[in-house]
Short mmCIF file of C-alpha atoms in Angstrom, two decimals:
data_model
loop_
_atom_site.label_atom_id
_atom_site.label_comp_id
_atom_site.label_asym_id
_atom_site.label_seq_id
_atom_site.Cartn_x
_atom_site.Cartn_y
_atom_site.Cartn_z
CA LEU A 1 -35.17 115.88 -69.98
CA TRP A 2 -33.34 115.70 -66.67
CA ALA A 3 -30.29 117.44 -68.08
CA LYS A 4 -32.36 120.43 -69.11
CA GLY A 5 -34.23 120.69 -65.85
CA MET A 6 -31.31 120.22 -63.81
CA GLY A 7 -29.55 122.89 -65.61
CA ALA A 8 -32.17 125.27 -65.06
CA GLN A 9 -32.20 124.47 -61.37
CA ALA A 10 -28.45 124.70 -61.44
CA MET A 11 -28.43 128.28 -62.92
CA GLY A 12 -30.21 129.49 -59.77
CA ALA A 13 -27.47 128.35 -57.53
CA GLN A 14 -26.22 130.98 -55.09
CA ALA A 15 -22.62 130.06 -54.60
CA THR A 16 -20.06 130.95 -57.34
CA VAL A 17 -16.47 130.69 -57.97
CA ASP A 18 -14.14 132.85 -59.95
CA LEU A 19 -12.03 130.74 -62.46
CA GLY A 20 -9.64 133.78 -63.16
CA LEU A 21 -10.05 133.48 -66.93
CA SER A 22 -7.87 135.46 -69.29
CA GLU A 23 -10.85 137.28 -70.91
CA GLY A 24 -14.38 137.93 -69.85
CA THR A 25 -15.97 137.02 -66.60
CA GLY A 26 -14.64 133.98 -64.59
CA GLN A 27 -17.66 133.77 -62.38
CA ARG A 28 -19.37 130.47 -62.58
CA PRO A 29 -22.23 129.06 -60.44
CA LEU A 30 -21.69 125.85 -58.16
CA THR A 31 -24.47 123.40 -58.31
CA ASP A 32 -25.64 120.22 -56.63
CA ALA A 33 -28.45 119.63 -59.29
CA PHE A 34 -27.03 116.91 -61.31
CA PRO A 35 -27.42 113.15 -60.24
CA GLY A 36 -24.61 111.86 -58.26
CA LYS A 37 -22.71 115.18 -58.11
CA LYS A 38 -22.29 117.94 -55.57
CA GLY A 39 -20.55 121.04 -55.40
CA MET A 40 -19.63 121.21 -59.21
CA ILE A 41 -18.85 124.37 -61.28
CA LEU A 42 -21.61 124.70 -63.95
CA GLN A 43 -20.00 125.34 -67.36
CA ARG A 44 -23.02 124.16 -69.36
CA SER A 45 -26.10 122.18 -68.67
CA ARG A 46 -26.74 120.53 -72.13
CA ALA A 47 -24.66 118.71 -72.80
CA PRO A 48 -23.43 118.47 -69.25
CA LEU A 49 -20.17 120.35 -68.68
CA LEU A 50 -19.34 120.29 -64.95
CA GLU A 51 -15.85 121.33 -63.73
CA THR A 52 -14.32 120.22 -60.32
CA PRO A 53 -13.27 123.08 -57.92
CA MET A 54 -9.55 123.05 -57.13
CA ALA A 55 -10.46 122.83 -53.43
CA ALA A 56 -11.64 119.30 -54.14
CA PHE A 57 -8.17 118.31 -55.19
CA ASP A 58 -6.71 119.61 -51.84
CA GLY A 59 -5.29 117.37 -49.08
CA ALA A 60 -2.43 116.72 -46.70
CA LEU A 61 0.69 115.06 -48.15
CA GLN A 62 -0.32 111.57 -47.16
CA ASP A 63 -3.88 111.97 -48.12
CA ASP A 64 -5.24 109.58 -51.08
CA PRO A 65 -5.15 111.60 -54.17
CA VAL A 66 -8.12 110.14 -55.87
CA THR A 67 -10.92 112.54 -56.73
CA PRO A 68 -14.30 111.57 -55.21
CA ASN A 69 -17.05 110.25 -57.56
CA ASP A 70 -19.30 112.98 -56.69
CA ARG A 71 -16.60 115.76 -57.48
CA PHE A 72 -15.38 114.29 -60.61
CA PHE A 73 -15.71 116.48 -63.63
CA VAL A 74 -18.20 115.66 -66.46
CA ARG A 75 -17.92 116.31 -70.23
CA TRP A 76 -20.20 115.15 -72.82
CA HIS A 77 -20.19 116.31 -76.58
CA TYR A 78 -23.97 115.66 -77.23
CA ALA A 79 -26.96 116.53 -75.24
CA ASP A 80 -28.65 113.04 -75.86
CA ILE A 81 -26.87 111.13 -73.35
CA PRO A 82 -28.01 108.04 -71.50
CA LEU A 83 -30.64 109.01 -68.73
CA SER A 84 -30.48 105.49 -67.53
CA VAL A 85 -29.02 102.12 -68.57
CA ASP A 86 -30.66 98.66 -67.86
CA ALA A 87 -27.51 96.81 -66.51
CA ALA A 88 -29.17 93.43 -67.09
CA ALA A 89 -30.09 94.14 -70.77
CA PHE A 90 -27.00 95.97 -71.62
CA ARG A 91 -24.53 94.53 -74.10
CA LEU A 92 -21.20 95.25 -75.48
CA ARG A 93 -20.82 94.40 -79.13
CA ILE A 94 -17.42 93.57 -80.75
CA GLY A 95 -17.23 93.23 -84.48
CA GLY A 96 -15.70 94.53 -87.53
CA ALA A 97 -12.63 92.66 -88.80
CA VAL A 98 -12.97 89.86 -86.27
CA LYS A 99 -13.09 85.98 -86.40
CA ARG A 100 -16.47 85.95 -84.84
CA ALA A 101 -18.67 88.93 -83.72
CA VAL A 102 -19.63 88.69 -79.88
CA SER A 103 -21.99 90.29 -77.71
CA LEU A 104 -21.18 90.38 -73.90
CA SER A 105 -23.44 91.05 -71.01
CA LEU A 106 -22.09 93.24 -68.10
CA ALA A 107 -22.15 90.19 -65.88
CA GLU A 108 -20.03 88.20 -68.40
CA ILE A 109 -17.43 91.17 -68.49
CA GLN A 110 -17.23 91.39 -64.86
CA ALA A 111 -16.57 87.78 -64.46
CA MET A 112 -13.31 88.03 -66.63
CA PRO A 113 -9.98 88.65 -65.03
CA GLN A 114 -10.19 92.07 -63.26
CA VAL A 115 -7.42 94.72 -63.18
CA THR A 116 -7.29 98.15 -61.46
CA VAL A 117 -5.21 101.20 -62.56
CA THR A 118 -5.17 104.62 -60.88
CA ALA A 119 -5.10 107.22 -63.59
CA VAL A 120 -5.79 110.93 -64.21
CA ASN A 121 -8.58 111.67 -66.67
CA GLN A 122 -8.05 115.10 -68.25
CA CYS A 123 -10.00 117.02 -70.88
CA SER A 124 -8.00 118.10 -73.86
CA GLY A 125 -9.20 121.68 -73.30
CA ASN A 126 -8.42 121.75 -69.45
CA SER A 127 -7.55 125.36 -68.73
CA ARG A 128 -8.85 126.64 -72.14
CA GLY A 129 -10.22 129.68 -70.42
CA LEU A 130 -6.80 130.85 -69.55
CA PHE A 131 -5.67 130.99 -73.18
CA GLY A 132 -4.94 134.36 -74.35
CA PRO A 133 -6.07 135.50 -76.91
CA ARG A 134 -9.28 133.65 -76.14
CA VAL A 135 -10.35 130.73 -78.26
CA PRO A 136 -13.78 129.33 -78.78
CA GLY A 137 -14.93 126.16 -76.64
CA ALA A 138 -15.90 125.65 -73.14
CA GLN A 139 -13.95 128.10 -71.08
CA TRP A 140 -12.66 125.59 -68.48
CA GLY A 141 -10.43 126.64 -65.57
CA ASN A 142 -7.90 124.15 -64.24
CA GLY A 143 -10.54 121.49 -62.98
CA ALA A 144 -11.54 119.66 -66.15
CA MET A 145 -9.59 116.69 -64.78
CA GLY A 146 -9.82 114.01 -62.00
CA ASN A 147 -8.02 111.03 -60.73
CA ALA A 148 -9.53 107.80 -59.98
CA ARG A 149 -8.95 104.14 -59.54
CA TRP A 150 -10.54 102.35 -62.38
CA THR A 151 -11.43 98.61 -62.19
CA GLY A 152 -12.40 96.57 -65.10
CA VAL A 153 -10.92 94.25 -67.78
CA ARG A 154 -8.04 94.64 -70.28
CA LEU A 155 -9.27 95.77 -73.71
CA ARG A 156 -7.10 93.20 -75.20
CA ASP A 157 -8.95 90.39 -73.33
CA LEU A 158 -12.25 91.53 -74.75
CA ILE A 159 -10.83 91.79 -78.29
CA ALA A 160 -9.42 88.20 -77.74
CA ARG A 161 -13.11 87.00 -77.22
CA ALA A 162 -13.88 87.98 -80.82
CA GLY A 163 -10.28 87.17 -82.23
CA THR A 164 -8.38 89.49 -84.66
CA ALA A 165 -8.59 88.99 -88.29
CA PRO A 166 -5.58 89.56 -90.57
CA GLY A 167 -4.86 93.17 -91.40
CA VAL A 168 -6.32 94.89 -88.34
CA VAL A 169 -4.61 98.33 -87.62
CA GLN A 170 -6.97 100.11 -85.40
CA VAL A 171 -9.68 99.55 -82.71
CA LYS A 172 -12.75 101.85 -82.78
CA CYS A 173 -14.85 102.57 -79.76
CA ALA A 174 -18.27 104.20 -79.58
CA GLY A 175 -20.85 104.72 -76.91
CA LEU A 176 -24.55 105.16 -76.18
CA ASP A 177 -24.70 108.96 -76.69
CA GLN A 178 -26.45 109.85 -79.69
CA PRO A 179 -25.76 112.81 -82.06
CA PRO A 180 -28.34 115.20 -83.24
CA GLY A 181 -29.49 115.07 -86.93
CA ASP A 182 -26.80 114.15 -89.39
CA ALA A 183 -24.05 114.88 -86.92
CA PRO A 184 -21.26 112.16 -86.79
CA HIS A 185 -21.64 109.54 -83.91
CA PHE A 186 -18.84 110.05 -81.32
CA ALA A 187 -16.17 107.45 -81.75
CA LYS A 188 -12.49 107.29 -81.13
CA SER A 189 -9.67 104.82 -82.11
CA LEU A 190 -6.45 103.57 -80.89
CA ALA A 191 -3.71 101.61 -82.99
CA LEU A 192 -4.05 97.92 -82.24
CA ASP A 193 -0.81 97.69 -80.42
CA HIS A 194 -1.70 100.57 -78.11
CA ALA A 195 -5.25 98.98 -77.52
CA GLU A 196 -3.50 95.68 -76.45
CA ASP A 197 -1.32 97.67 -73.82
CA ASP A 198 -1.46 96.24 -70.12
CA ASP A 199 -2.87 99.35 -68.82
CA VAL A 200 -5.61 100.07 -71.44
CA ILE A 201 -8.82 98.79 -69.89
CA VAL A 202 -12.64 98.90 -70.07
CA ALA A 203 -13.72 99.88 -66.69
CA TYR A 204 -17.07 99.15 -64.83
CA GLY A 205 -15.77 100.39 -61.48
CA MET A 206 -14.51 103.81 -60.17
CA ASN A 207 -12.93 104.39 -56.76
CA GLY A 208 -14.60 101.09 -55.41
CA ALA A 209 -18.17 101.79 -56.67
CA ALA A 210 -19.89 101.45 -60.01
CA LEU A 211 -19.13 104.00 -62.65
CA PRO A 212 -21.59 107.06 -62.06
CA LEU A 213 -24.11 107.57 -64.80
CA LEU A 214 -22.59 110.89 -65.73
CA ASN A 215 -18.92 109.62 -65.91
CA GLY A 216 -19.88 106.64 -68.30
CA PHE A 217 -21.91 103.84 -66.68
CA PRO A 218 -21.99 100.99 -67.45
CA LEU A 219 -18.61 100.78 -69.21
CA ARG A 220 -15.78 103.25 -69.88
CA LEU A 221 -12.60 102.95 -71.94
CA ILE A 222 -9.55 104.02 -69.98
CA VAL A 223 -6.53 105.10 -71.76
CA PRO A 224 -4.14 106.08 -69.05
CA GLY A 225 -1.57 108.87 -70.00
CA TRP A 226 -3.72 110.07 -72.84
CA TYR A 227 -6.40 112.74 -72.98
CA SER A 228 -10.05 112.25 -72.13
CA THR A 229 -11.29 112.27 -75.62
CA TYR A 230 -10.16 108.78 -76.01
CA TRP A 231 -11.91 107.64 -72.78
CA VAL A 232 -15.22 106.72 -74.54
CA LYS A 233 -18.18 106.74 -72.01
CA ALA A 234 -21.12 104.40 -71.88
CA LEU A 235 -19.14 102.19 -74.23
CA ASP A 236 -21.28 99.80 -76.15
CA SER A 237 -19.38 99.15 -79.45
CA ILE A 238 -15.82 98.07 -80.23
CA GLU A 239 -14.88 97.54 -83.93
CA LEU A 240 -11.68 96.42 -85.38
CA LEU A 241 -10.59 98.29 -88.47
CA THR A 242 -8.37 97.28 -91.36
CA GLY A 243 -7.59 100.82 -92.19
CA PRO A 244 -7.08 104.16 -90.42
CA ASP A 245 -10.29 105.68 -88.92
CA THR A 246 -11.35 108.63 -91.20
CA GLY A 247 -14.35 109.57 -89.16
CA PHE A 248 -14.78 113.20 -88.09
CA TRP A 249 -13.76 112.65 -84.45
CA MET A 250 -10.34 111.27 -85.37
CA ALA A 251 -9.48 113.05 -88.69
CA LYS A 252 -11.02 116.49 -88.02
CA ALA A 253 -11.69 116.99 -84.35
CA TYR A 254 -9.12 117.40 -81.47
CA GLN A 255 -6.31 118.16 -83.71
CA ILE A 256 -3.23 120.04 -82.46
CA PRO A 257 -0.46 121.85 -84.41
CA GLU A 258 2.33 119.47 -85.41
CA THR A 259 5.06 121.35 -83.47
CA GLU A 260 7.17 120.35 -80.55
CA ASP A 261 4.83 121.84 -78.06
CA ALA A 262 1.55 121.71 -79.94
CA GLY A 263 1.72 125.67 -80.01
CA VAL A 264 1.71 128.32 -82.85
CA LYS A 265 1.58 131.95 -83.05
CA PRO A 266 -1.98 133.46 -82.08
CA GLY A 267 -4.12 133.72 -85.11
CA ALA A 268 -1.79 131.40 -87.27
CA THR A 269 -3.76 129.16 -89.84
CA GLY A 270 -2.80 126.68 -92.48
CA PHE A 271 -0.23 124.67 -90.26
CA PRO A 272 -0.12 120.84 -90.26
CA THR A 273 -1.75 118.99 -87.65
CA VAL A 274 -1.91 115.70 -85.83
CA PRO A 275 -4.48 114.17 -83.53
CA ILE A 276 -3.93 114.92 -79.93
CA SER A 277 -2.81 112.01 -77.72
CA ARG A 278 -0.62 111.79 -74.85
CA MET A 279 -0.50 114.31 -72.02
CA PRO A 280 2.43 116.35 -70.78
CA PRO A 281 3.45 116.82 -67.14
CA ARG A 282 1.47 119.33 -65.00
CA ALA A 283 1.70 120.67 -61.32
CA PHE A 284 -1.06 122.73 -59.65
CA PHE A 285 -1.48 124.64 -56.52
CA THR A 286 -4.48 123.43 -54.47
CA ARG A 287 -3.80 125.75 -51.36
CA THR A 288 -1.41 128.49 -50.47
CA THR A 289 -1.09 130.09 -47.10
CA PRO A 290 1.76 132.11 -45.49
CA GLN A 291 2.66 128.73 -43.82
CA GLU A 292 2.68 126.31 -46.71
CA ALA A 293 2.00 125.82 -50.31
CA ARG A 294 0.69 122.48 -51.51
CA GLY A 295 -0.97 120.74 -54.51
CA ILE A 296 -0.94 117.93 -56.95
CA ALA A 297 1.20 116.85 -59.82
CA MET A 298 0.95 114.40 -62.78
CA GLY A 299 3.64 113.18 -65.11
CA GLY A 300 1.41 112.79 -68.12
CA ASP A 301 2.10 109.37 -69.46
CA ALA A 302 5.08 108.69 -67.01
CA GLY A 303 5.46 109.08 -63.24
CA VAL A 304 6.18 112.08 -61.40
CA ALA A 305 9.93 112.22 -60.40
CA LYS A 306 10.00 115.49 -58.58
CA VAL A 307 8.16 118.78 -57.95
CA GLU A 308 9.97 122.09 -57.66
CA VAL A 309 8.63 125.31 -56.22
CA SER A 310 9.93 128.88 -56.67
CA LEU A 311 9.32 131.49 -54.13
CA ASP A 312 10.61 134.52 -56.32
CA GLY A 313 8.64 134.12 -59.46
CA GLY A 314 10.75 131.47 -61.04
CA ALA A 315 14.23 132.82 -60.41
CA HIS A 316 15.27 130.17 -57.99
CA TRP A 317 13.79 126.72 -57.45
CA GLN A 318 13.75 124.26 -54.57
CA GLN A 319 12.60 120.70 -54.36
CA ALA A 320 9.10 120.18 -52.69
CA GLN A 321 8.11 117.17 -50.47
CA LEU A 322 6.15 114.32 -52.35
CA GLY A 323 3.50 112.25 -51.07
CA PRO A 324 3.03 108.41 -51.68
CA ASP A 325 3.45 107.19 -55.29
CA HIS A 326 0.22 105.70 -56.55
CA GLY A 327 1.55 104.68 -59.94
CA PRO A 328 2.79 106.47 -63.24
CA TYR A 329 -0.63 107.84 -64.23
CA SER A 330 -1.93 109.16 -60.89
CA PHE A 331 -1.83 112.34 -59.27
CA ARG A 332 0.96 112.85 -56.74
CA ARG A 333 0.64 115.13 -53.84
CA TRP A 334 3.33 117.73 -53.05
CA ALA A 335 4.00 120.29 -50.29
CA MET A 336 6.36 123.12 -49.36
CA PRO A 337 6.73 124.82 -45.96
CA LEU A 338 6.89 128.65 -46.40
CA THR A 339 8.34 129.43 -43.12
CA GLY A 340 10.72 132.55 -42.70
CA LEU A 341 9.16 134.53 -45.80
CA ALA A 342 9.67 138.19 -45.16
CA ARG A 343 6.55 140.48 -44.96
CA GLY A 344 4.73 141.36 -48.11
CA PRO A 345 3.82 139.59 -51.41
CA HIS A 346 5.65 136.58 -52.74
CA ASP A 347 5.05 135.26 -56.24
CA LEU A 348 5.11 131.51 -56.19
CA ALA A 349 5.56 128.99 -59.19
CA VAL A 350 5.44 125.38 -59.33
CA ARG A 351 6.67 122.80 -61.84
CA THR A 352 7.17 118.91 -62.14
CA ILE A 353 9.54 116.63 -63.89
CA ASN A 354 8.53 113.27 -64.96
CA THR A 355 10.57 110.12 -64.71
CA ARG A 356 11.57 110.48 -68.43
CA GLY A 357 13.11 113.93 -67.64
CA GLU A 358 10.13 115.93 -69.22
CA GLY A 359 9.15 119.13 -67.59
CA GLN A 360 7.14 122.22 -67.87
CA LYS A 361 7.75 125.40 -69.97
CA PRO A 362 7.40 128.74 -68.26
CA ALA A 363 5.45 130.43 -71.07
CA PRO A 364 2.00 129.18 -72.07
CA ILE A 365 1.44 127.94 -75.63
CA TRP A 366 -1.44 129.08 -77.96
CA ASN A 367 -3.30 126.99 -80.59
CA PRO A 368 -6.95 127.45 -81.95
CA GLY A 369 -8.36 124.63 -80.18
CA GLY A 370 -7.14 125.60 -76.61
CA TYR A 371 -5.71 122.32 -76.18
CA MET A 372 -2.71 120.94 -73.87
CA ARG A 373 -2.08 123.86 -71.73
CA SER A 374 0.85 122.55 -69.37
CA SER A 375 2.86 125.69 -68.50
CA ILE A 376 4.24 126.46 -65.04
CA GLU A 377 1.54 127.52 -62.62
CA THR A 378 1.82 130.63 -60.43
CA ALA A 379 0.18 131.83 -57.26
CA ARG A 380 0.69 134.81 -54.86
CA VAL A 381 0.90 134.65 -51.07
CA VAL A 382 1.06 137.81 -48.89
CA VAL A 383 2.81 137.62 -45.50
CA ALA A 384 1.41 140.17 -42.95
#
């Protein structure tokens, strides 16, 4: 299989990056070995887990904040992923509690009214490798995320082709990836009213091109403001349900503590949980020099209102410059001149506040899944 072969080649890559993980080695190889990808941080080859280096997010204040397709992170749950898809033969099936089951070709879907939304796609476990104490799972740095312009059709328009039978409460989506043995097929569900939201779409385009194979070709569910676990790749099945989805991937996996910030005391057990869903605000450094700090911010499921930077470890804050607003779900660039700093080390910090007034907490949370890290990011700059 190409994933196995490409993974073996990738392991021989010379260049590495240090993710600065909380425990163990943070060294990871960079690889160009996966189709349509270059300069990716190799976390795992089967199923592919490829992280985006923070340098790929960097840019000047006016630069477009979208992540190039060939640098966009990759995360699959199972190794048996589509190695190729015949676009002409592909069909999207819509069934369950519908008035009429339908099967749509890619061409039929592309002929429907088109919409584009710019949105951040972020893994639920982004930054898991920074959790302390360490938790199981992929030890991501901060790069299990990306921002793209997704083009496709509204999910509600597809549902309307089949018609909604009485009593529908959820919409279940599944893709072409196959589980091993008796493992549960990967599928995620949205409440019907959420599925019919204006911004929830089924995309066939990404940044003006077709979806890359590794990012979900030919169709991908886009759920702006929510974590990537709901963004089903290689989508080929939509099922309307008259009861809650009790499958493994909704009822057991991707659960977070039912607390205000999804955090519990390290080692805690037996606490109530809920499925992960919306993303909180986050801001990141992409570059720091003695002259300037800059980076990206996202508001979660609301727009970025402001970004603040501290030059003294969080004691005092000042507002950063913001780049153009590309919509409530997009990255937004920020920058802060660092002129006039005294010689020596300076501990910087960055935080963002979204348009609902939600911000970031200074201290990181902990939970056993390693989910939803969103605390204030820090960096050190030394003036010679």
